[in-house]
Amino acid sequence: MTLEDRTLQITDPMLIFNLFSILAKFIYLVVSALNLGSGTTIISNLYLKFFKNKISLKNFKFRKGVIFVTGTNGKSSTSKILTELLEKTGNKVLHNNTGGNILRSILGMFLISNKLIGNNTYDFLVLEVDEASISSITRLIKPSHLIILNFSRDQLDRYFEIENISQDLIKTLGNHKNLKLIFNLEDEYCCEIAAQTKNETLSFKKDLNILSKTNFNDSFMASNLSAVITTLKSLDIKFIEYEGFLKDLKKPFGREEKIVKRGKEFEIHLAKNPASFNSNLIELSRKKNMKHILFVINDNISDGTDISWIYDIDSDLLQTLTLKKKLYFSGKRAYEMANRIQYASTQGKIVHVETNLKRMFKYLFEKDFNEVVVLCNYSSMLETRKILTGRKIL
């Protein structure tokens, strides 16, 4: 009898979950001590391989609601802000704060969070969920609220992504009649989904007045904030209860995050598709005295293996940003990104191209300037943080 045959003989879902939880906690402690990340992926993959249909989250209770946040851009920021304000108003919240938003990552979060002794009772669960993973996650746990932020195509290897995802979301809403939909009134795809569902719907749109009550300065955050406030209103949490906490809000890691190492300040901006890239370019164009820009682009599975989307970045914005700047390029697709910049403008000086990110940072550390702006996609942001902080995630 093979190991696989023996493992499949275990049939109690709760026992399976608790056994994998113990294993996940042990692995987590080991890899955390070695600064290698969270270490839950391998355990989650084993769980899904042998017991995909025996995942039980009965250990967890969420008394007031289960909130999913999805869309192309803004998931991490929105879910983080929502979690913080729920906690500030006296609620106990479980949240996938490391940004892992697909099935294996969310399963890993539950395995690590599981209390083997005591209870796993929370007021709310707030999950950032990848837009293509909604159906698989709703089979794991039923949401009470679904926040849809926006949709845009980010790479050609996911073509028809929006049409497929829209239909998947409509089907999900139809299967969960009590699920409240909170959608972006300024996004045509979100409006189409809302128009085709019989579920209760609440809409939001960008509100710059709310933005002025925070320390955020980019208009894209105004939409995320409006999504949060609309959700809190649907939960009967009054504005006066959390207004005083708005100035304390911070963005997730990798979003205008500043890290100082060896006398240099690196300002990290996650730019993983044309929409988020353009948003960053707009905000950075207002930054004075910026002289050095590092672009880091990978094509890992988590990024999307087709990076042709870089040619959908606004050329005028690229030209404005790179004018008279010193430019550096790294990551697996460093040369392609350098080529893209040259198409947009010849006014920036390409100083150095190095596909190996560690060697690129070694090069930068040896130079005599003190500030570098880093524009990077998802996996390269994690690599950048690992080099600068010793850890990929918080």
XYZ file of C-alpha atoms in Angstrom:
394
model
C 0.000 0.000 0.000
C 1.423 3.387 -1.005
C 1.679 6.434 1.242
C -1.030 8.080 -0.826
C -3.364 5.096 -0.285
C -2.758 5.234 3.480
C -3.372 8.972 3.740
C -6.615 8.674 1.818
C -7.891 6.228 4.437
C -8.167 9.101 6.932
C -11.736 10.317 6.531
C -12.554 12.674 9.434
C -12.239 16.239 8.009
C -11.686 17.811 11.438
C -8.924 15.345 12.295
C -7.271 15.943 8.917
C -7.417 19.713 9.394
C -5.933 19.574 12.884
C -3.118 17.231 11.834
C -2.159 19.503 8.958
C -2.472 22.493 11.282
C 0.118 21.002 13.638
C 2.444 20.302 10.727
C 1.945 23.790 9.283
C 2.698 25.443 12.627
C 5.923 23.446 12.977
C 7.098 24.303 9.452
C 6.131 27.934 10.017
C 8.281 28.164 13.147
C 11.282 26.638 11.369
C 11.180 28.770 8.214
C 10.359 31.922 10.186
C 13.426 31.360 12.349
C 15.474 31.093 9.154
C 13.832 34.203 7.629
C 12.552 32.223 4.651
C 8.947 33.449 4.650
C 5.846 31.777 6.087
C 6.425 28.232 4.826
C 2.773 27.229 4.536
C 2.640 26.691 0.777
C 4.111 23.187 0.795
C 1.668 22.066 3.533
C -1.314 23.590 1.746
C -0.296 21.931 -1.519
C -0.106 18.537 0.208
C -3.504 19.120 1.798
C -5.067 20.018 -1.546
C -3.424 17.059 -3.284
C -4.698 14.398 -0.875
C -7.719 15.939 0.859
C -9.086 18.702 -1.366
C -12.668 17.561 -0.726
C -12.189 17.167 3.032
C -11.405 20.715 4.118
C -13.404 21.653 7.198
C -13.339 25.065 8.864
C -15.881 24.183 11.558
C -13.269 25.177 14.140
C -13.780 28.790 13.064
C -16.781 30.940 13.957
C -17.422 34.447 12.591
C -20.276 36.000 14.525
C -20.894 39.167 12.505
C -19.745 38.510 8.956
C -17.385 37.102 6.347
C -16.194 39.753 3.902
C -14.420 39.009 0.609
C -12.537 41.755 -1.238
C -11.722 41.181 -4.900
C -10.816 43.037 -8.106
C -7.753 43.730 -10.227
C -6.270 46.514 -8.110
C -6.595 47.663 -4.506
C -7.460 44.363 -2.772
C -4.647 44.496 -0.229
C -5.128 48.160 0.648
C -8.902 47.868 0.951
C -8.894 44.698 3.044
C -6.163 46.071 5.318
C -7.997 49.362 5.918
C -11.280 47.545 6.516
C -9.609 45.207 9.002
C -7.962 48.069 10.892
C -11.183 50.067 11.210
C -13.175 47.010 12.276
C -10.579 46.338 14.965
C -10.529 49.991 16.047
C -14.289 49.814 16.576
C -13.901 46.893 18.966
C -14.146 43.858 16.702
C -11.960 40.770 16.592
C -10.934 40.128 12.982
C -9.115 37.360 11.130
C -7.420 38.656 7.963
C -4.979 37.253 5.394
C -2.623 40.174 5.973
C 0.347 38.750 4.050
C -1.485 39.207 0.746
C -1.750 35.511 -0.163
C -5.129 35.501 -1.876
C -5.489 32.181 -3.711
C -6.834 28.906 -2.303
C -3.545 27.410 -1.081
C -2.497 30.668 0.605
C -5.827 31.185 2.347
C -5.890 27.550 3.465
C -2.384 28.082 4.877
C -3.612 31.090 6.855
C -6.396 29.022 8.423
C -3.965 26.205 9.280
C -1.582 28.603 11.021
C -4.386 30.502 12.798
C -6.126 27.370 14.064
C -6.120 27.111 17.863
C -5.919 23.461 18.827
C -6.820 24.356 22.415
C -9.379 27.106 22.894
C -11.756 28.620 20.394
C -11.372 30.237 16.995
C -14.208 32.714 17.421
C -14.010 36.065 15.679
C -16.427 38.846 14.880
C -15.316 39.092 11.257
C -13.280 37.352 8.601
C -11.843 39.733 6.004
C -10.291 37.978 3.014
C -8.472 39.492 0.097
C -9.382 37.041 -2.689
C -7.872 36.779 -6.159
C -10.575 37.528 -8.709
C -10.012 34.161 -10.420
C -10.275 32.233 -7.120
C -13.698 33.338 -5.907
C -15.531 30.105 -6.723
C -12.916 27.868 -5.051
C -12.798 30.048 -1.911
C -16.596 30.244 -1.569
C -16.647 26.443 -1.503
C -14.329 26.683 1.505
C -16.324 29.326 3.385
C -19.486 31.296 2.606
C -19.160 35.095 2.510
C -21.790 37.506 3.808
C -20.365 40.465 1.847
C -18.509 40.645 -1.466
C -16.638 43.841 -2.346
C -15.757 44.188 -6.034
C -13.315 47.040 -6.635
C -12.551 47.090 -10.369
C -11.545 44.954 -13.325
C -8.897 45.432 -16.001
C -6.885 43.066 -18.163
C -3.331 42.768 -16.956
C -1.754 40.187 -19.265
C -2.629 38.345 -22.431
C -2.160 34.871 -20.966
C -5.361 35.575 -19.044
C -7.321 36.872 -22.024
C -11.113 36.724 -21.632
C -10.291 36.861 -17.917
C -12.831 39.596 -17.229
C -15.685 37.943 -19.104
C -15.042 34.593 -17.426
C -14.643 36.122 -13.987
C -17.767 38.236 -14.368
C -19.819 35.142 -15.143
C -18.204 33.295 -12.252
C -19.103 36.109 -9.860
C -22.686 36.264 -11.126
C -22.973 32.510 -10.577
C -21.497 32.839 -7.080
C -23.991 35.563 -6.204
C -26.813 33.384 -7.502
C -25.674 30.505 -5.305
C -25.583 32.706 -2.197
C -28.858 34.599 -2.083
C -28.055 36.389 1.188
C -24.678 37.627 -0.032
C -24.503 41.438 -0.175
C -22.662 42.888 -3.173
C -20.707 46.119 -2.692
C -19.525 47.355 -6.077
C -17.704 50.207 -7.779
C -20.209 52.420 -9.576
C -17.406 53.876 -11.712
C -16.320 50.527 -13.184
C -18.358 49.232 -16.122
C -17.693 45.553 -15.402
C -18.734 45.934 -11.764
C -21.931 47.664 -12.872
C -22.690 44.856 -15.339
C -22.358 42.268 -12.560
C -24.607 44.296 -10.246
C -27.222 44.641 -12.993
C -27.405 40.867 -13.467
C -27.871 39.827 -9.853
C -30.921 39.727 -7.595
C -28.759 40.015 -4.481
C -28.831 43.115 -2.332
C -26.383 45.649 -3.784
C -24.652 48.751 -2.465
C -22.541 50.990 -4.677
C -19.576 53.263 -3.987
C -17.520 55.747 -5.965
C -14.422 57.829 -5.443
C -14.771 60.405 -2.663
C -11.911 62.892 -2.367
C -13.420 64.391 0.773
C -12.816 61.111 2.603
C -9.263 61.011 1.232
C -8.569 64.398 2.816
C -9.286 62.909 6.248
C -6.376 60.446 5.874
C -2.630 60.671 5.273
C -3.033 59.165 1.794
C -2.490 61.441 -1.187
C -3.225 59.349 -4.287
C -6.713 59.493 -5.744
C -6.835 55.733 -6.339
C -7.023 55.265 -2.564
C -10.173 57.396 -2.498
C -12.052 54.606 -4.249
C -10.701 51.973 -1.843
C -11.697 54.104 1.141
C -15.195 54.563 -0.243
C -15.531 50.787 -0.583
C -14.553 50.405 3.073
C -16.927 53.099 4.307
C -19.834 51.670 2.293
C -19.136 48.251 3.814
C -18.975 49.640 7.360
C -22.262 51.433 6.784
C -23.847 48.150 5.680
C -22.661 46.681 9.001
C -24.354 49.527 10.924
C -21.007 50.936 12.039
C -21.363 54.721 12.112
C -18.778 57.094 10.623
C -18.346 58.901 13.931
C -17.134 55.630 15.484
C -14.016 55.437 13.293
C -13.504 58.937 11.863
C -10.800 59.663 14.429
C -8.773 56.644 13.298
C -8.571 57.579 9.594
C -5.368 59.597 10.062
C -3.665 56.523 11.553
C -4.240 54.302 8.509
C -1.240 52.978 6.603
C -0.896 51.180 3.295
C 0.171 47.516 3.072
C 3.829 46.642 2.610
C 5.220 47.454 -0.809
C 2.899 50.413 -1.367
C 5.014 53.565 -1.037
C 6.930 51.687 1.640
C 10.235 53.252 2.618
C 13.071 51.003 3.744
C 16.505 52.288 4.742
C 19.515 50.019 4.395
C 23.215 50.847 4.388
C 22.511 54.563 4.324
C 20.139 54.463 1.351
C 16.362 54.940 1.348
C 14.419 52.730 -1.025
C 10.808 53.733 -1.714
C 8.915 50.686 -3.005
C 5.894 50.930 -5.299
C 3.995 47.806 -6.352
C 3.120 48.125 -10.072
C 1.762 44.810 -11.304
C -0.383 45.778 -14.307
C -1.034 48.822 -16.535
C -3.647 50.354 -14.220
C -1.501 50.203 -11.087
C 1.622 51.197 -13.042
C -0.105 54.298 -14.429
C -1.448 55.207 -10.987
C 2.070 55.039 -9.546
C 3.493 57.076 -12.411
C 0.940 59.833 -11.822
C 1.758 60.043 -8.131
C 5.528 59.818 -8.636
C 5.468 62.607 -11.235
C 4.604 64.946 -8.355
C 7.650 63.866 -6.370
C 10.387 66.493 -6.403
C 14.138 65.840 -6.442
C 13.722 62.224 -7.559
C 16.808 61.237 -9.547
C 17.187 57.446 -9.439
C 14.535 54.888 -10.468
C 14.877 51.110 -10.345
C 12.421 49.012 -12.404
C 12.169 45.348 -11.379
C 10.048 43.024 -13.532
C 9.655 39.245 -13.216
C 7.457 36.828 -15.141
C 6.797 34.240 -12.443
C 3.457 32.434 -12.270
C 2.310 34.794 -9.523
C 2.980 37.730 -11.870
C 1.602 36.255 -15.078
C 4.054 34.742 -17.537
C 3.103 37.150 -20.326
C 4.481 40.628 -19.660
C 3.284 42.199 -22.914
C 1.103 44.389 -20.674
C 4.098 46.678 -20.154
C 3.303 48.127 -23.598
C -0.119 49.164 -22.287
C 1.521 51.460 -19.739
C 0.864 55.079 -20.701
C 3.852 56.233 -22.765
C 3.352 59.903 -21.900
C 3.440 59.103 -18.200
C 6.605 57.042 -18.663
C 8.198 59.866 -20.609
C 7.307 62.422 -17.933
C 8.608 60.286 -15.099
C 11.890 59.246 -16.684
C 12.829 62.692 -18.031
C 16.426 63.420 -17.022
C 16.394 60.560 -14.512
C 18.988 57.839 -14.021
C 17.372 54.477 -14.684
C 18.207 50.970 -13.487
C 16.588 47.686 -14.537
C 16.530 44.288 -12.855
C 14.479 41.103 -12.612
C 14.012 38.286 -15.096
C 12.603 40.641 -17.724
C 14.901 43.585 -17.070
C 15.934 43.992 -20.696
C 12.332 43.971 -21.935
C 11.428 46.714 -19.460
C 14.459 48.752 -20.479
C 13.406 48.354 -24.099
C 9.874 49.499 -23.219
C 11.241 52.656 -21.603
C 13.346 53.411 -24.672
C 10.241 53.191 -26.844
C 8.533 55.746 -24.617
C 11.421 58.151 -24.199
C 15.106 58.672 -24.824
C 15.326 61.440 -22.236
C 16.150 59.145 -19.339
C 19.618 57.685 -18.928
C 19.810 53.894 -18.660
C 22.676 53.467 -16.217
C 22.696 49.753 -15.462
C 20.800 46.580 -16.417
C 21.254 43.461 -14.288
C 18.773 40.561 -14.224
C 20.034 39.276 -10.864
C 18.409 41.447 -8.194
C 20.994 40.720 -5.497
C 23.778 41.846 -7.815
C 21.765 44.940 -8.737
C 21.430 45.945 -5.086
C 25.123 45.270 -4.516
C 25.799 47.674 -7.384
C 23.422 50.323 -5.939
C 24.860 50.058 -2.425
C 28.289 50.964 -3.810
C 27.063 54.259 -5.336
C 27.101 57.596 -3.526
C 23.430 58.626 -3.875
C 20.985 58.162 -1.001
C 17.490 57.692 -2.457
C 16.065 55.210 -4.974
C 12.467 54.792 -6.117
C 11.653 51.145 -6.916
C 8.816 50.186 -9.292
C 8.254 46.432 -9.181
C 5.643 43.782 -9.874
C 4.443 41.260 -7.276
C 7.180 38.608 -7.007
C 9.934 41.180 -7.515
C 8.440 43.285 -4.706
C 8.733 40.272 -2.391
C 12.335 39.700 -3.512
C 13.157 43.367 -3.013
C 11.751 43.309 0.525
C 13.647 40.123 1.304
C 16.944 41.717 0.279
C 16.237 44.920 2.201
C 14.554 43.513 5.326
C 15.573 39.853 5.412
C 11.974 38.688 4.895
C 9.694 38.463 1.868
C 6.601 39.235 3.924
C 5.809 40.917 7.214
